[in-house]
């Protein structure tokens, strides 16, 4: 499945600094007991192998529920000539060491970062300080590890962190890493390696980039790469689940959403492969977590859910399509142990839903909620966005009206289902149809959140809102250019006060990236990325 590394490359590694593999108890001590709570940890001897530190720039409890991290860990360790160990950013003042062998970052030949969200960029400067390695690529030399990174936000716009990394992956790791590995292990200079990486499809090497388009790479047949939990631990958000990826991409094309652009085309794992993985997962957990942008889009969803029940497992779905919400799927969810579910109308008015290409009507919403009401769910969460382009106060009133109608339907059924609203500000994402549009300002977002809370809390509907100010930070990092690196380099801790200080010191005009609409002909910082699904 992956390119093998040659014997010459193994010999080339022989001169690398090596330390004996530490005993499990020593590693347990330095991991703060995390390893002791794991099943599936891969402990490989380093002898002659190319050592990767796989860094998730956030806490263990978050990162261990990330299937991307788990998949890369498995993939790199499946190479006989490589060893991959995990590193998480706990920010607890303790030595910054890998989990498996408690080694410092300078012991590794390559630090491979996996970013899920732009806000994790804010941890980078502190991570590199703790690692004792210069943050900027141009300040590192032959004595330092190479730094590479990937993730959906980097695929869409690698620019804000490009001055820090030697190479950035544009697309899916399964098809990029096999061509990167043989270059990394070569017995050649850092510059030679970077120049060779420059020639690979799906790899952005900012130091030598000549302006050519980089086409996103993607995996044609998902069944070639079953993606599921590899290391299981209870010390993570989804620790009671064995996670299995069901699909990548989405058949819808909502104008604000990165998923349908950064992961297109829509691809599924086969029913046969998913059930095989579920049977394996049942050895570790009683419940299977089915992961994907819209899990109910799987063409054999009912067969999948009933098949999982037949083998004696429960399950949880990460996402449902409102328009395809069949009563049978809801029945199966209850049988699988679900107590709550989430639907995403995103906007309250028909006009706004049309303008974001949501593709369903109020009748569709009410029909879906009516079906939920017939089942004994304890909680229904409705997701809405605020500050969408062209949104007015009238659209907020329509969210209130729609929510109250849903509440009435749920109350009528007398099954005790509680309604919760999760509202998040619209954040423009690179690569989407709304990439040129700015966000709503702080006052507008705060007023609209307050209006929703004032009108719905008294009706027994809880309204949870994401922070408008942090959403502005996210927008700056999503639409930022390479100048944003100067802000990230100044971050000494993750707080809004530290962010404001860093922005001021770097002299960045934040409004340009966060609030302003950009003209049709304005050059985009990420213009060299081609997200289209060519292969
Ligand atoms: S918002 Fe949901 S339905 Fe729309 S494109 Fe994104 S993943 Fe698909």
Coordinates of C-alpha atoms and ligand atoms in Angstrom, one line a residue:
X1 CA 0.0 0.0 0.0
X2 CA 2.9 2.4 0.8
X3 CA 6.2 2.9 -0.9
X4 CA 8.9 1.0 1.0
X5 CA 12.1 2.7 1.9
X6 CA 15.3 1.2 0.6
X7 CA 18.2 -0.5 2.5
X8 CA 20.5 2.4 1.5
X9 CA 18.1 4.7 3.3
X10 CA 18.3 2.6 6.4
X11 CA 22.1 2.8 6.3
X12 CA 21.8 6.6 5.8
X13 CA 20.0 6.7 9.1
X14 CA 22.7 4.8 10.9
X15 CA 24.6 8.0 11.9
X16 CA 21.5 9.5 13.6
X17 CA 21.6 10.1 17.4
X18 CA 20.0 7.1 19.1
X19 CA 19.0 6.3 22.6
X20 CA 18.0 3.0 24.0
X21 CA 14.2 2.4 23.9
X22 CA 13.1 3.4 27.4
X23 CA 11.3 0.9 29.6
X24 CA 7.5 1.0 29.5
X25 CA 7.5 2.1 33.2
X26 CA 9.8 5.1 32.4
X27 CA 7.6 6.1 29.5
X28 CA 4.5 5.7 31.7
X29 CA 6.1 8.0 34.2
X30 CA 6.8 10.7 31.7
X31 CA 3.4 10.3 30.0
X32 CA 1.7 11.1 33.2
X33 CA 0.1 7.6 33.2
X34 CA -1.5 8.1 29.8
X35 CA 0.2 5.1 28.2
X36 CA -0.9 2.9 31.0
X37 CA -4.5 3.7 30.1
X38 CA -4.1 2.8 26.4
X39 CA -4.7 -0.2 24.2
X40 CA -3.0 -0.4 20.8
X41 CA 0.1 1.8 21.6
X42 CA 2.8 1.1 19.0
X43 CA 6.2 0.8 20.6
X44 CA 8.9 0.4 17.9
X45 CA 12.6 0.0 18.4
X46 CA 14.4 3.0 16.9
X47 CA 17.4 1.1 15.5
X48 CA 18.1 2.5 12.1
X49 CA 14.6 3.8 11.6
X50 CA 13.6 7.3 10.5
X51 CA 12.0 8.9 13.7
X52 CA 8.9 11.0 13.3
X53 CA 7.3 13.0 16.1
X54 CA 3.6 13.2 15.3
X55 CA 2.5 16.4 17.0
X56 CA -1.1 17.3 17.7
X57 CA -1.0 20.9 18.8
X58 CA -3.5 20.5 21.6
X59 CA -4.3 18.3 24.5
X60 CA -4.2 14.5 24.6
X61 CA -7.9 14.4 25.6
X62 CA -8.8 16.3 22.4
X63 CA -6.2 14.8 20.0
X64 CA -6.9 11.1 20.8
X65 CA -10.4 11.5 19.4
X66 CA -9.0 12.7 16.1
X67 CA -9.1 10.0 13.4
X68 CA -6.6 11.9 11.3
X69 CA -4.0 11.6 14.0
X70 CA -4.7 7.9 14.5
X71 CA -4.6 7.2 10.8
X72 CA -1.2 8.9 10.3
X73 CA 0.2 7.2 13.4
X74 CA -0.8 3.8 11.9
X75 CA 0.4 4.7 8.4
X76 CA 3.9 5.9 9.5
X77 CA 4.4 3.0 11.8
X78 CA 3.4 0.5 9.1
X79 CA 6.6 1.5 7.3
X80 CA 9.3 -0.9 8.4
X81 CA 11.9 1.9 8.1
X82 CA 10.1 4.5 10.1
X83 CA 9.0 4.9 13.7
X84 CA 6.3 7.4 14.7
X85 CA 5.6 8.6 18.2
X86 CA 2.9 10.9 19.4
X87 CA 3.3 14.3 21.1
X88 CA 0.5 16.4 22.5
X89 CA 0.6 20.0 23.8
X90 CA -0.6 20.0 27.4
X91 CA 0.9 23.4 28.2
X92 CA 1.4 22.3 31.8
X93 CA 5.0 23.4 32.2
X94 CA 6.3 19.8 32.2
X95 CA 9.1 18.7 29.8
X96 CA 7.8 18.5 26.2
X97 CA 8.4 14.9 25.4
X98 CA 6.9 12.2 23.2
X99 CA 4.5 9.7 24.7
X100 CA 6.0 6.4 23.6
X101 CA 9.7 7.0 24.5
X102 CA 9.8 10.3 26.4
X103 CA 12.2 11.8 24.0
X104 CA 12.7 15.5 23.4
X105 CA 11.9 16.9 20.0
X106 CA 15.5 17.4 19.0
X107 CA 15.9 13.6 18.9
X108 CA 13.5 13.3 16.0
X109 CA 14.4 13.7 12.3
X110 CA 11.0 15.1 11.4
X111 CA 8.2 16.8 13.4
X112 CA 4.9 16.1 11.6
X113 CA 2.1 18.4 12.8
X114 CA -1.6 17.6 12.3
X115 CA -3.8 20.7 12.4
X116 CA -7.6 20.3 12.5
X117 CA -8.5 23.9 13.4
X118 CA -6.9 27.3 12.7
X119 CA -7.1 28.2 16.4
X120 CA -4.5 25.5 17.1
X121 CA -1.9 27.7 15.2
X122 CA -1.9 29.9 18.3
X123 CA -0.1 27.1 20.2
X124 CA 2.7 26.9 17.7
X125 CA 5.1 29.5 19.1
X126 CA 4.9 28.0 22.6
X127 CA 5.3 24.4 21.3
X128 CA 8.5 25.4 19.4
X129 CA 9.8 27.3 22.5
X130 CA 9.2 24.2 24.6
X131 CA 10.9 22.0 22.0
X132 CA 14.0 24.3 22.0
X133 CA 13.8 24.6 18.2
X134 CA 13.7 27.9 16.2
X135 CA 10.1 28.7 15.0
X136 CA 11.0 30.1 11.6
X137 CA 12.1 27.6 8.9
X138 CA 14.9 30.0 7.8
X139 CA 16.5 30.0 11.3
X140 CA 16.8 26.2 11.3
X141 CA 19.8 24.2 9.9
X142 CA 21.1 20.7 9.4
X143 CA 21.1 20.1 13.2
X144 CA 17.3 20.5 13.5
X145 CA 14.4 18.2 12.5
X146 CA 12.4 19.0 9.4
X147 CA 9.0 20.4 10.1
X148 CA 6.0 19.3 8.0
X149 CA 2.3 19.8 8.6
X150 CA -1.1 19.0 7.1
X151 CA -4.8 19.2 7.8
X152 CA -8.0 20.7 6.2
X153 CA -7.2 24.3 7.2
X154 CA -3.7 24.0 5.7
X155 CA -5.1 22.5 2.5
X156 CA -7.3 25.5 2.1
X157 CA -4.8 28.1 3.0
X158 CA -1.2 27.2 4.1
X159 CA 0.0 30.9 4.1
X160 CA -0.3 32.0 7.8
X161 CA 2.0 29.3 9.0
X162 CA 4.1 28.9 5.9
X163 CA 7.2 30.7 7.2
X164 CA 7.4 28.2 10.1
X165 CA 7.3 24.9 8.1
X166 CA 9.7 23.3 5.7
X167 CA 6.9 21.6 3.8
X168 CA 3.1 21.7 3.9
X169 CA 0.7 19.0 2.6
X170 CA -2.1 20.1 0.4
X171 CA -4.6 17.2 0.6
X172 CA -4.9 13.8 2.1
X173 CA -1.9 12.2 3.9
X174 CA -2.6 8.7 2.5
X175 CA -1.5 9.8 -1.0
X176 CA 1.1 12.4 -0.1
X177 CA 3.2 10.8 2.6
X178 CA 4.2 7.7 0.6
X179 CA 6.1 10.0 -1.9
X180 CA 7.4 12.3 0.8
X181 CA 9.0 9.5 2.9
X182 CA 11.7 8.3 0.5
X183 CA 12.9 11.9 0.2
X184 CA 13.0 12.5 3.9
X185 CA 15.2 9.5 4.6
X186 CA 17.7 10.3 1.9
X187 CA 21.3 10.9 3.0
X188 CA 21.3 14.5 1.6
X189 CA 21.3 18.0 2.8
X190 CA 18.2 19.8 4.1
X191 CA 18.2 22.0 1.0
X192 CA 18.4 19.0 -1.3
X193 CA 15.4 17.4 0.4
X194 CA 13.3 20.5 0.3
X195 CA 14.1 21.0 -3.4
X196 CA 13.0 17.4 -4.1
X197 CA 9.8 17.9 -2.0
X198 CA 9.1 21.0 -4.1
X199 CA 8.7 18.8 -7.1
X200 CA 6.0 16.5 -5.5
X201 CA 2.3 17.0 -6.3
X202 CA 0.4 18.2 -3.2
X203 CA 3.5 19.6 -1.4
X204 CA 4.1 23.3 -0.7
X205 CA 7.6 24.3 0.1
X206 CA 7.4 28.0 0.8
X207 CA 11.2 28.6 0.8
X208 CA 11.6 27.6 -2.9
X209 CA 8.0 28.1 -4.2
X210 CA 8.0 29.6 -7.7
X211 CA 4.3 30.5 -7.8
X212 CA 3.1 27.3 -9.5
X213 CA -0.4 26.0 -8.6
X214 CA -0.5 23.1 -6.1
X215 CA -3.3 20.7 -6.7
X216 CA -4.9 19.1 -3.8
X217 CA -4.4 15.4 -3.6
X218 CA -7.0 12.9 -2.5
X219 CA -7.5 9.2 -2.0
X220 CA -9.5 7.6 -4.9
X221 CA -10.7 4.4 -3.1
X222 CA -11.3 4.8 0.6
X223 CA -11.5 1.1 1.2
X224 CA -7.8 1.0 0.5
X225 CA -7.3 3.0 3.7
X226 CA -9.7 1.7 6.5
X227 CA -9.6 4.6 9.0
X228 CA -10.5 3.7 12.6
X229 CA -9.3 4.0 16.2
X230 CA -5.8 2.6 16.5
X231 CA -4.9 3.5 20.1
X232 CA -7.8 3.4 22.5
X233 CA -8.0 5.3 25.8
X234 CA -10.8 6.3 28.1
X235 CA -8.9 9.6 28.7
X236 CA -10.3 11.3 25.6
X237 CA -13.6 13.0 24.7
X238 CA -14.9 10.0 22.7
X239 CA -13.2 7.4 24.8
X240 CA -16.2 5.1 25.1
X241 CA -16.3 4.7 21.3
X242 CA -14.4 2.8 18.7
X243 CA -14.3 5.4 15.9
X244 CA -14.7 4.4 12.2
X245 CA -14.6 6.8 9.2
X246 CA -17.7 6.3 7.0
X247 CA -17.1 8.8 4.2
X248 CA -15.1 11.8 3.0
X249 CA -16.6 14.9 1.2
X250 CA -20.2 15.9 1.0
X251 CA -22.9 15.8 -1.7
X252 CA -24.2 19.2 -0.7
X253 CA -22.3 22.4 -1.5
X254 CA -23.2 24.9 1.2
X255 CA -21.6 28.2 0.4
X256 CA -19.8 28.6 3.7
X257 CA -18.5 25.1 4.2
X258 CA -15.0 23.9 3.6
X259 CA -15.8 20.2 3.8
X260 CA -17.3 20.0 0.4
X261 CA -14.3 21.7 -1.1
X262 CA -11.3 20.4 0.8
X263 CA -12.6 16.8 0.8
X264 CA -14.4 16.5 -2.5
X265 CA -15.4 14.3 -4.3
X266 CA -17.8 12.5 -2.0
X267 CA -16.4 9.0 -1.3
X268 CA -17.7 6.2 1.0
X269 CA -16.1 3.2 2.7
X270 CA -18.0 0.0 1.6
X271 CA -20.6 -1.6 3.8
X272 CA -18.5 -4.7 3.9
X273 CA -15.4 -2.9 5.1
X274 CA -17.3 -0.8 7.7
X275 CA -18.9 -3.9 9.2
X276 CA -15.5 -5.7 9.3
X277 CA -14.0 -2.7 11.1
X278 CA -17.0 -2.6 13.5
X279 CA -16.5 -6.3 14.4
X280 CA -12.8 -5.6 15.1
X281 CA -13.8 -2.6 17.2
X282 CA -16.3 -4.6 19.3
X283 CA -13.2 -6.3 20.8
X284 CA -12.3 -3.0 22.4
X285 CA -15.5 -1.0 22.9
X286 CA -19.2 -1.8 23.1
X287 CA -20.1 1.3 21.0
X288 CA -19.0 2.3 17.5
X289 CA -18.6 6.0 16.6
X290 CA -19.4 6.5 12.9
X291 CA -17.6 9.6 11.7
X292 CA -18.2 11.6 8.6
X293 CA -19.6 15.0 7.4
X294 CA -23.1 13.6 6.9
X295 CA -23.0 9.9 8.0
X296 CA -26.7 9.3 6.9
X297 CA -25.7 10.0 3.3
X298 CA -24.1 6.5 3.1
X299 CA -26.0 4.7 0.4
X300 CA -26.4 1.6 2.7
X301 CA -26.9 3.5 6.0
X302 CA -29.8 1.3 7.2
X303 CA -27.8 -1.9 6.4
X304 CA -24.8 -0.4 8.2
X305 CA -26.7 0.5 11.4
X306 CA -28.7 -2.7 11.6
X307 CA -25.5 -4.7 10.8
X308 CA -23.8 -3.1 13.8
X309 CA -26.7 -3.9 16.0
X310 CA -26.7 -7.5 14.8
X311 CA -23.1 -8.0 16.0
X312 CA -24.2 -6.8 19.4
X313 CA -22.7 -3.3 19.3
X314 CA -24.3 0.1 20.0
X315 CA -23.3 3.1 17.9
X316 CA -23.3 6.9 17.7
X317 CA -23.5 9.0 14.5
X318 CA -21.4 12.2 14.2
X319 CA -23.9 13.9 11.8
X320 CA -27.2 13.5 10.1
X321 CA -28.8 15.0 7.0
X322 CA -32.0 16.8 7.9
X323 CA -33.6 16.1 4.5
X324 CA -32.9 12.4 4.5
X325 CA -33.9 11.7 8.0
X326 CA -35.8 8.5 7.7
X327 CA -37.9 7.2 10.5
X328 CA -36.1 3.8 10.2
X329 CA -32.7 5.5 10.8
X330 CA -34.1 7.2 13.9
X331 CA -35.5 3.9 15.2
X332 CA -32.1 2.3 14.7
X333 CA -30.4 5.2 16.4
X334 CA -32.5 4.6 19.5
X335 CA -31.8 0.9 19.4
X336 CA -28.1 1.8 19.1
X337 CA -28.2 3.7 22.3
X338 CA -28.5 7.3 21.1
X339 CA -30.1 9.8 23.5
X340 CA -29.6 13.0 21.6
X341 CA -29.1 14.1 18.0
X342 CA -28.2 17.3 16.1
X343 CA -29.7 18.9 13.0
X344 CA -28.3 21.9 11.2
X345 CA -30.9 24.3 9.7
X346 CA -28.1 27.0 9.8
X347 CA -30.5 29.8 9.0
X348 CA -34.0 30.7 10.2
X349 CA -35.4 32.1 7.0
X350 CA -36.1 30.4 3.7
X351 CA -34.4 33.4 1.9
X352 CA -31.2 33.0 3.8
X353 CA -31.1 29.2 3.6
X354 CA -31.4 29.6 -0.2
X355 CA -28.6 32.1 -0.3
X356 CA -26.3 29.7 1.5
X357 CA -27.5 26.8 -0.7
X358 CA -28.7 24.8 2.2
X359 CA -31.1 22.9 -0.1
X360 CA -34.1 22.4 2.2
X361 CA -37.2 24.2 3.2
X362 CA -39.0 24.9 6.4
X363 CA -41.4 22.0 5.6
X364 CA -38.3 19.7 5.5
X365 CA -37.2 21.0 8.9
X366 CA -40.6 20.5 10.5
X367 CA -40.9 17.0 9.0
X368 CA -37.5 16.0 10.4
X369 CA -38.3 17.4 13.9
X370 CA -41.7 15.7 13.8
X371 CA -40.0 12.4 13.2
X372 CA -37.5 13.0 16.0
X373 CA -40.4 13.9 18.3
X374 CA -41.9 10.4 17.6
X375 CA -38.8 8.7 19.2
X376 CA -37.7 8.8 22.8
X377 CA -34.7 11.1 22.3
X378 CA -33.7 13.2 25.3
X379 CA -32.2 16.1 23.4
X380 CA -32.4 17.7 20.0
X381 CA -29.7 20.3 19.2
X382 CA -30.3 22.7 16.3
X383 CA -27.3 24.4 14.8
X384 CA -27.5 27.9 13.4
X385 CA -25.0 30.4 12.0
X386 CA -25.1 34.1 12.8
X387 CA -23.8 37.0 10.8
X388 CA -24.2 35.2 7.4
X389 CA -23.8 37.4 4.4
X390 CA -27.0 39.5 3.8
X391 CA -28.4 38.5 7.2
X392 CA -30.7 41.0 8.8
X393 CA -32.4 41.3 12.2
X394 CA -35.5 39.8 10.5
X395 CA -33.6 36.6 9.9
X396 CA -32.9 36.4 13.6
X397 CA -36.6 36.7 14.4
X398 CA -37.2 33.8 12.0
X399 CA -34.7 31.7 14.0
X400 CA -36.8 32.4 17.1
X401 CA -40.1 31.6 15.3
X402 CA -38.7 28.4 13.9
X403 CA -37.2 27.3 17.2
X404 CA -40.5 27.9 19.0
X405 CA -42.3 25.8 16.3
X406 CA -39.9 23.0 16.8
X407 CA -40.3 23.2 20.6
X408 CA -44.1 23.0 20.2
X409 CA -43.8 19.9 18.1
X410 CA -41.5 18.2 20.6
X411 CA -43.7 19.2 23.5
X412 CA -46.8 17.8 21.8
X413 CA -45.2 14.3 21.6
X414 CA -44.7 14.4 25.4
X415 CA -41.6 12.3 25.1
X416 CA -39.5 14.7 27.1
X417 CA -37.1 15.8 24.4
X418 CA -35.2 19.0 25.3
X419 CA -34.4 21.6 22.6
X420 CA -31.0 23.3 22.5
X421 CA -29.7 25.9 20.1
X422 CA -26.0 26.0 19.2
X423 CA -25.1 29.2 17.4
X424 CA -21.8 30.0 15.9
X425 CA -20.8 33.2 14.0
X426 CA -20.2 32.7 10.2
X427 CA -16.5 32.5 9.6
X428 CA -15.3 32.9 6.0
X429 CA -13.1 30.0 4.9
X430 CA -10.5 30.0 2.2
X431 CA -11.6 27.9 -0.8
X432 CA -15.3 28.3 -0.3
X433 CA -17.8 30.5 -2.4
X434 CA -17.9 32.9 0.6
X435 CA -14.1 33.2 0.8
X436 CA -14.2 36.9 -0.3
X437 CA -16.8 38.0 2.2
X438 CA -16.0 39.5 5.6
X439 CA -17.6 38.7 8.9
X440 CA -20.3 40.6 10.8
X441 CA -18.8 43.0 13.3
X442 CA -18.7 42.3 17.1
X443 CA -21.6 44.5 18.0
X444 CA -23.9 42.9 15.5
X445 CA -23.0 39.4 16.5
X446 CA -23.3 40.1 20.2
X447 CA -26.7 41.9 19.8
X448 CA -28.0 38.9 17.8
X449 CA -26.8 36.4 20.3
X450 CA -28.4 38.4 23.1
X451 CA -31.7 38.6 21.2
X452 CA -31.8 34.9 20.8
X453 CA -31.0 34.2 24.4
X454 CA -33.5 36.8 25.7
X455 CA -36.3 35.3 23.6
X456 CA -35.7 31.6 23.9
X457 CA -34.2 31.0 27.4
X458 CA -37.5 32.0 29.0
X459 CA -39.2 29.4 26.8
X460 CA -37.0 26.6 28.1
X461 CA -34.7 26.5 25.1
X462 CA -31.0 26.7 26.0
X463 CA -28.9 28.8 23.7
X464 CA -25.2 28.1 23.5
X465 CA -23.1 30.5 21.5
X466 CA -19.6 30.5 20.3
X467 CA -17.5 33.5 21.2
X468 CA -17.7 36.2 18.5
X469 CA -14.2 37.5 19.4
X470 CA -12.6 34.1 19.0
X471 CA -14.5 33.6 15.7
X472 CA -12.9 36.8 14.5
X473 CA -9.5 35.4 15.4
X474 CA -10.4 32.2 13.4
X475 CA -11.3 34.4 10.4
X476 CA -8.0 36.2 10.5
X477 CA -6.2 32.9 10.5
X478 CA -8.5 31.4 7.8
X479 CA -8.0 34.3 5.4
X480 CA -4.6 35.4 6.5
X481 CA -1.4 35.7 4.4
X482 CA 2.2 35.0 5.4
X483 CA 2.3 38.3 7.4
X484 CA 0.0 36.6 10.0
X485 CA 3.0 34.5 11.0
X486 CA 4.5 37.5 12.7
X487 CA 1.4 37.6 15.0
X488 CA 1.6 33.9 15.7
X489 CA 5.3 34.2 16.6
X490 CA 4.4 36.8 19.2
X491 CA 1.8 34.6 21.0
X492 CA 3.2 33.8 24.5
X493 CA -0.1 32.3 25.7
X494 CA -3.5 31.6 24.2
X495 CA -5.8 34.5 25.3
X496 CA -7.6 37.3 23.6
X497 CA -5.4 39.8 25.4
X498 CA -2.2 38.1 24.1
X499 CA -3.7 38.0 20.6
X500 CA -4.5 41.7 20.6
X501 CA -1.0 42.5 21.9
X502 CA 0.6 40.3 19.2
X503 CA -1.5 41.9 16.4
X504 CA -0.5 45.4 17.6
X505 CA 3.1 44.5 17.7
X506 CA 3.1 42.9 14.3
X507 CA 1.3 46.0 12.9
X508 CA -1.4 43.9 11.0
X509 CA -4.6 45.5 9.7
X510 CA -6.9 42.9 11.1
X511 CA -10.1 44.4 9.7
X512 CA -8.8 43.6 6.2
X513 CA -8.8 39.9 6.9
X514 CA -11.8 39.7 9.2
X515 CA -14.3 42.3 8.3
X516 CA -13.7 43.5 4.7
X517 CA -15.3 42.1 1.6
X518 CA -12.6 41.5 -1.1
X519 CA -13.3 42.4 -4.7
X520 CA -13.9 39.8 -7.4
X521 CA -10.4 40.5 -8.9
X522 CA -8.5 40.9 -5.6
X523 CA -5.6 38.5 -5.3
X524 CA -6.2 35.8 -2.7
X525 CA -3.3 34.8 -0.3
X526 CA -4.1 31.1 -1.2
X527 CA -4.3 31.6 -4.9
X528 CA -1.6 29.0 -5.5
X529 CA -3.8 26.2 -4.1
X530 CA -6.1 24.4 -6.5
X531 CA -8.8 22.6 -4.5
X532 CA -10.6 21.2 -7.5
X533 CA -10.9 17.4 -7.5
X534 CA -8.5 16.6 -10.3
X535 CA -6.3 13.5 -10.1
Ligands
LIG1 S1 -22.5 22.2 5.8 FE1 -22.8 20.0 6.0 S2 -24.2 19.6 4.3 FE2 -23.4 21.6 3.9 S3 -21.6 21.1 2.6 FE3 -20.8 21.2 4.7 S4 -20.9 19.1 5.4 FE4 -22.2 19.2 3.6

